[in-house]
Each structure stands twice: as structure tokens, then as C-alpha cells.
């Protein structure tokens, strides 16, 4: 994670184009050869930061109070992970904004972001299955319908964060990522989360 943080700091300070892998390695206190042992490109060095955010989102869904429905747990998790001062710092959200803005002009970084978002879907599907298992005698497995439900929920949150990132709205308030995510999830009110069918 140190490499990812070093890369993010350099990208925001110097720009993506002006930052070399050697600069990232030096800032992280490692040799360039060590950098290349873990990352093929400088853009890929941000993958751990993006993954950490996706993992926090899935954990927040998992840790939502047990009495909440799946839809309510998703709403709870969006507020928990995207509201400054609740589950994330305002500074971290500004980093997210800056890094997502870089994806607009850098196809390699956009690819890393897209891959992390897609890779997060199975974890969220497992979490949804786990919530459905709670109090149920029958085993709930991750079906294609649950994978679809995870993809829908993930897309609702991803689009909210991306939409906020391109604008100038503060992280807190009606134009912030939490409010946008809740709105997107609300638009899916009739979606049957438990089965993954509309």
C-alpha cells in the first residue's frame, strides 16, 4: 500500500505523465526492480488503493446491521463508506476525485480502475449471499442472479463516485458521493436484490 500511496501523491503533485516509475520507487523507499516485481506499469501501482475502497464497501455491506434488508444494507454501506468523517476522511475522498479525474486522460489508468471495479463484484456477491444465509436454514450460493445483483449495486456506487469526481461539489452534502450513491440505489427500488431479478 505504501507504493500505491507514493504513486498517488506523485501523480497528484507532478501529474501522471511527469511521474516515472523510478520516482515512485524512490518515494516508496524501494528499488525500481522491486517495483517491477509487483507492478508492470506505474498506473497499476494504484490498484491497491482502488481495491481497498472496493473492499471497504463490501465490508460495510457485510457489517450492516443484520435486521436490514439487502437494499437497506447497500444504502447503509454507501453512507458509511462515502460520507466524510463517517467511514472515510474528506482528504481521502479528494484523493479519489483527483485520481479518477486522471482516468479521463489516461487509458491505462482507466483500465486499472475498470478491472478493479469488475474484480470487486465476486466479493460483493459473496457478501450478498452471506446476508441471505443469515437466519436461513438453506444454503445460499452465489448464483448468476447474485453476481448480477452485485454488478448492479457496484455500478450504482461506481457511477455515483465517478459523477461526483468530475464535478466541483463538496464531498459532504446533496452533491457528494454518498448522496449520489443513495440516489442511484433508490432508483433501483424495484430491483429484487435477493434474487438479482428486476
CSV table of C-alpha atoms in Angstrom, one decimal:
chain,number,residue,atom,x,y,z
A,1,UNK,CA,0.0,0.0,0.0
A,2,UNK,CA,3.0,2.3,0.6
A,3,UNK,CA,3.8,2.2,-3.1
A,4,UNK,CA,0.2,3.0,-4.1
A,5,UNK,CA,0.2,6.0,-1.7
A,6,UNK,CA,3.5,7.2,-3.0
A,7,UNK,CA,2.3,6.9,-6.6
A,8,UNK,CA,-1.0,8.7,-5.8
A,9,UNK,CA,0.9,11.6,-4.1
A,10,UNK,CA,3.3,12.0,-7.0
A,11,UNK,CA,0.5,11.7,-9.7
A,12,UNK,CA,-1.4,14.5,-7.9
A,13,UNK,CA,1.6,16.7,-7.4
A,14,UNK,CA,3.5,16.2,-10.6
A,15,UNK,CA,0.9,14.7,-13.0
A,16,UNK,CA,0.8,11.2,-14.4
A,17,UNK,CA,2.9,11.9,-17.4
A,18,UNK,CA,5.8,13.6,-15.5
A,19,UNK,CA,5.9,10.8,-12.8
A,20,UNK,CA,8.3,8.0,-13.6
A,21,UNK,CA,8.3,4.5,-12.0
A,22,UNK,CA,11.7,5.4,-10.6
A,23,UNK,CA,10.2,8.4,-8.8
A,24,UNK,CA,7.5,6.2,-7.3
A,25,UNK,CA,10.0,3.6,-6.2
A,26,UNK,CA,12.2,6.2,-4.6
A,27,UNK,CA,9.3,7.9,-2.8
A,28,UNK,CA,8.2,4.4,-1.5
A,29,UNK,CA,11.7,3.6,-0.4
A,30,UNK,CA,12.2,0.6,-2.7
A,31,UNK,CA,14.4,-0.2,-5.6
A,32,UNK,CA,12.9,0.1,-9.1
A,33,UNK,CA,13.4,-3.6,-9.6
A,34,UNK,CA,11.3,-4.3,-6.6
A,35,UNK,CA,8.6,-2.0,-8.0
A,36,UNK,CA,8.5,-4.1,-11.2
A,37,UNK,CA,8.2,-7.3,-9.2
A,38,UNK,CA,4.7,-6.2,-8.2
A,39,UNK,CA,3.6,-3.8,-10.9
A,40,UNK,CA,4.0,-3.9,-14.6
A,41,UNK,CA,3.3,-0.1,-15.1
A,42,UNK,CA,3.1,3.0,-13.0
A,43,UNK,CA,-0.7,3.1,-13.4
A,44,UNK,CA,-1.0,-0.4,-12.0
A,45,UNK,CA,0.6,0.8,-8.8
A,46,UNK,CA,-2.7,2.5,-7.9
A,47,UNK,CA,-4.6,-0.8,-8.0
A,48,UNK,CA,-4.2,-1.5,-4.2
A,49,UNK,CA,-5.8,1.9,-3.4
A,50,UNK,CA,-8.7,1.2,-5.7
A,51,UNK,CA,-9.0,-2.3,-4.3
A,52,UNK,CA,-9.0,-1.1,-0.7
A,53,UNK,CA,-12.0,1.2,-1.4
A,54,UNK,CA,-14.0,-1.6,-3.1
A,55,UNK,CA,-13.1,-4.0,-0.2
A,56,UNK,CA,-14.3,-1.4,2.4
A,57,UNK,CA,-17.6,-1.1,0.5
A,58,UNK,CA,-18.1,-4.8,0.6
A,59,UNK,CA,-17.2,-5.0,4.3
A,60,UNK,CA,-19.6,-2.2,5.1
A,61,UNK,CA,-22.4,-4.2,3.4
A,62,UNK,CA,-21.4,-7.3,5.3
A,63,UNK,CA,-21.2,-5.4,8.6
A,64,UNK,CA,-24.5,-3.6,8.2
A,65,UNK,CA,-27.0,-4.4,11.0
A,66,UNK,CA,-28.4,-7.9,10.4
A,67,UNK,CA,-32.1,-6.8,10.5
A,68,UNK,CA,-31.6,-4.6,7.4
A,69,UNK,CA,-32.8,-5.9,4.0
A,70,UNK,CA,-30.2,-6.2,1.3
A,71,UNK,CA,-31.4,-2.9,-0.2
A,72,UNK,CA,-31.1,-1.2,3.2
A,73,UNK,CA,-27.7,-2.7,3.8
A,74,UNK,CA,-26.5,-1.4,0.5
A,75,UNK,CA,-27.8,2.1,1.4
A,76,UNK,CA,-26.2,1.9,4.9
A,77,UNK,CA,-22.9,0.8,3.3
A,78,UNK,CA,-22.9,3.7,0.8
A,79,UNK,CA,-23.5,6.3,3.5
A,80,UNK,CA,-20.9,4.6,5.8
A,81,UNK,CA,-18.1,4.4,3.2
A,82,UNK,CA,-18.7,7.6,1.2
A,83,UNK,CA,-19.6,10.2,3.9
A,84,UNK,CA,-16.6,12.3,5.1
A,85,UNK,CA,-16.0,11.8,8.7
A,86,UNK,CA,-18.0,8.7,9.0
A,87,UNK,CA,-16.2,5.9,7.2
A,88,UNK,CA,-13.7,7.9,5.1
A,89,UNK,CA,-11.8,11.2,5.5
A,90,UNK,CA,-12.5,14.2,3.4
A,91,UNK,CA,-8.9,14.1,2.3
A,92,UNK,CA,-9.2,10.5,1.1
A,93,UNK,CA,-12.2,11.4,-1.0
A,94,UNK,CA,-10.4,14.3,-2.5
A,95,UNK,CA,-7.6,11.9,-3.5
A,96,UNK,CA,-10.2,9.7,-5.1
A,97,UNK,CA,-11.6,12.7,-7.0
A,98,UNK,CA,-8.1,13.6,-8.3
A,99,UNK,CA,-7.2,10.1,-9.3
A,100,UNK,CA,-10.5,9.4,-11.0
A,101,UNK,CA,-10.0,12.7,-13.0
A,102,UNK,CA,-6.7,11.3,-14.2
A,103,UNK,CA,-8.6,8.3,-15.7
A,104,UNK,CA,-10.3,10.6,-18.1
A,105,UNK,CA,-7.0,11.3,-19.9
A,106,UNK,CA,-5.1,8.1,-19.3
A,107,UNK,CA,-6.5,4.9,-20.9
A,108,UNK,CA,-4.0,2.7,-18.9
A,109,UNK,CA,-5.3,4.1,-15.6
A,110,UNK,CA,-8.9,3.9,-16.7
A,111,UNK,CA,-8.2,0.2,-17.4
A,112,UNK,CA,-6.9,-0.4,-13.9
A,113,UNK,CA,-9.9,1.3,-12.4
A,114,UNK,CA,-12.3,-0.8,-14.6
A,115,UNK,CA,-10.5,-4.0,-13.7
A,116,UNK,CA,-10.7,-3.3,-10.0
A,117,UNK,CA,-14.4,-2.5,-10.2
A,118,UNK,CA,-15.1,-5.7,-12.1
A,119,UNK,CA,-12.9,-7.8,-9.7
A,120,UNK,CA,-14.9,-6.4,-6.7
A,121,UNK,CA,-18.1,-8.0,-8.0
A,122,UNK,CA,-17.5,-11.6,-6.8
A,123,UNK,CA,-16.6,-10.3,-3.2
A,124,UNK,CA,-19.8,-8.3,-3.1
A,125,UNK,CA,-21.8,-11.3,-4.4
A,126,UNK,CA,-20.4,-13.4,-1.6
A,127,UNK,CA,-21.4,-10.8,0.9
A,128,UNK,CA,-24.9,-10.7,-0.5
A,129,UNK,CA,-25.1,-14.4,-0.3
A,130,UNK,CA,-23.9,-14.3,3.3
A,131,UNK,CA,-26.6,-11.8,4.2
A,132,UNK,CA,-29.2,-14.0,2.6
A,133,UNK,CA,-27.9,-17.1,4.5
A,134,UNK,CA,-28.2,-15.4,7.9
A,135,UNK,CA,-31.3,-16.9,9.6
A,136,UNK,CA,-31.9,-19.1,6.7
A,137,UNK,CA,-31.7,-22.9,7.1
A,138,UNK,CA,-30.9,-23.4,3.4
A,139,UNK,CA,-27.5,-22.7,1.9
A,140,UNK,CA,-27.4,-19.7,-0.4
A,141,UNK,CA,-24.8,-20.0,-3.1
A,142,UNK,CA,-23.5,-17.3,-5.4
A,143,UNK,CA,-25.7,-17.7,-8.5
A,144,UNK,CA,-25.6,-15.8,-11.7
A,145,UNK,CA,-28.5,-13.8,-10.4
A,146,UNK,CA,-26.5,-12.8,-7.3
A,147,UNK,CA,-23.5,-11.9,-9.4
A,148,UNK,CA,-25.8,-9.7,-11.4
A,149,UNK,CA,-27.2,-8.1,-8.3
A,150,UNK,CA,-23.6,-7.4,-7.1
A,151,UNK,CA,-22.8,-5.9,-10.5
A,152,UNK,CA,-25.9,-3.6,-10.4
A,153,UNK,CA,-25.1,-2.4,-6.8
A,154,UNK,CA,-21.4,-1.9,-7.7
A,155,UNK,CA,-22.3,0.1,-10.8
A,156,UNK,CA,-24.7,2.3,-8.8
A,157,UNK,CA,-21.9,3.2,-6.4
A,158,UNK,CA,-19.2,3.4,-9.1
A,159,UNK,CA,-21.2,5.8,-11.2
A,160,UNK,CA,-22.0,7.9,-8.2
A,161,UNK,CA,-18.3,8.3,-7.3
A,162,UNK,CA,-17.3,8.9,-10.9
A,163,UNK,CA,-20.1,11.5,-11.4
A,164,UNK,CA,-19.0,13.3,-8.2
A,165,UNK,CA,-15.4,13.2,-9.2
A,166,UNK,CA,-15.8,15.1,-12.4
A,167,UNK,CA,-17.7,17.9,-10.7
A,168,UNK,CA,-16.9,20.5,-8.1
A,169,UNK,CA,-19.4,19.6,-5.4
A,170,UNK,CA,-18.0,19.1,-1.9
A,171,UNK,CA,-17.8,15.5,-0.6
A,172,UNK,CA,-20.5,16.2,2.0
A,173,UNK,CA,-23.9,17.2,1.1
A,174,UNK,CA,-26.5,16.6,-1.6
A,175,UNK,CA,-24.0,16.5,-4.4
A,176,UNK,CA,-21.5,14.3,-2.6
A,177,UNK,CA,-20.7,10.7,-3.5
A,178,UNK,CA,-22.8,9.3,-0.6
A,179,UNK,CA,-25.9,11.2,-1.7
A,180,UNK,CA,-25.4,10.3,-5.3
A,181,UNK,CA,-24.9,6.6,-4.4
A,182,UNK,CA,-28.0,6.6,-2.3
A,183,UNK,CA,-30.0,8.2,-5.1
A,184,UNK,CA,-28.7,5.7,-7.6
A,185,UNK,CA,-29.6,2.8,-5.3
A,186,UNK,CA,-33.0,4.4,-4.7
A,187,UNK,CA,-33.6,4.4,-8.5
A,188,UNK,CA,-33.3,0.6,-8.3
A,189,UNK,CA,-36.0,0.4,-5.6
A,190,UNK,CA,-38.0,-2.3,-7.5
A,191,UNK,CA,-34.9,-4.4,-8.1
A,192,UNK,CA,-35.3,-7.7,-6.3
A,193,UNK,CA,-31.8,-7.8,-4.7
A,194,UNK,CA,-32.4,-11.1,-3.0
A,195,UNK,CA,-32.7,-12.9,-6.4
A,196,UNK,CA,-31.0,-10.4,-8.7
A,197,UNK,CA,-34.0,-10.0,-10.9
A,198,UNK,CA,-35.8,-6.8,-11.8
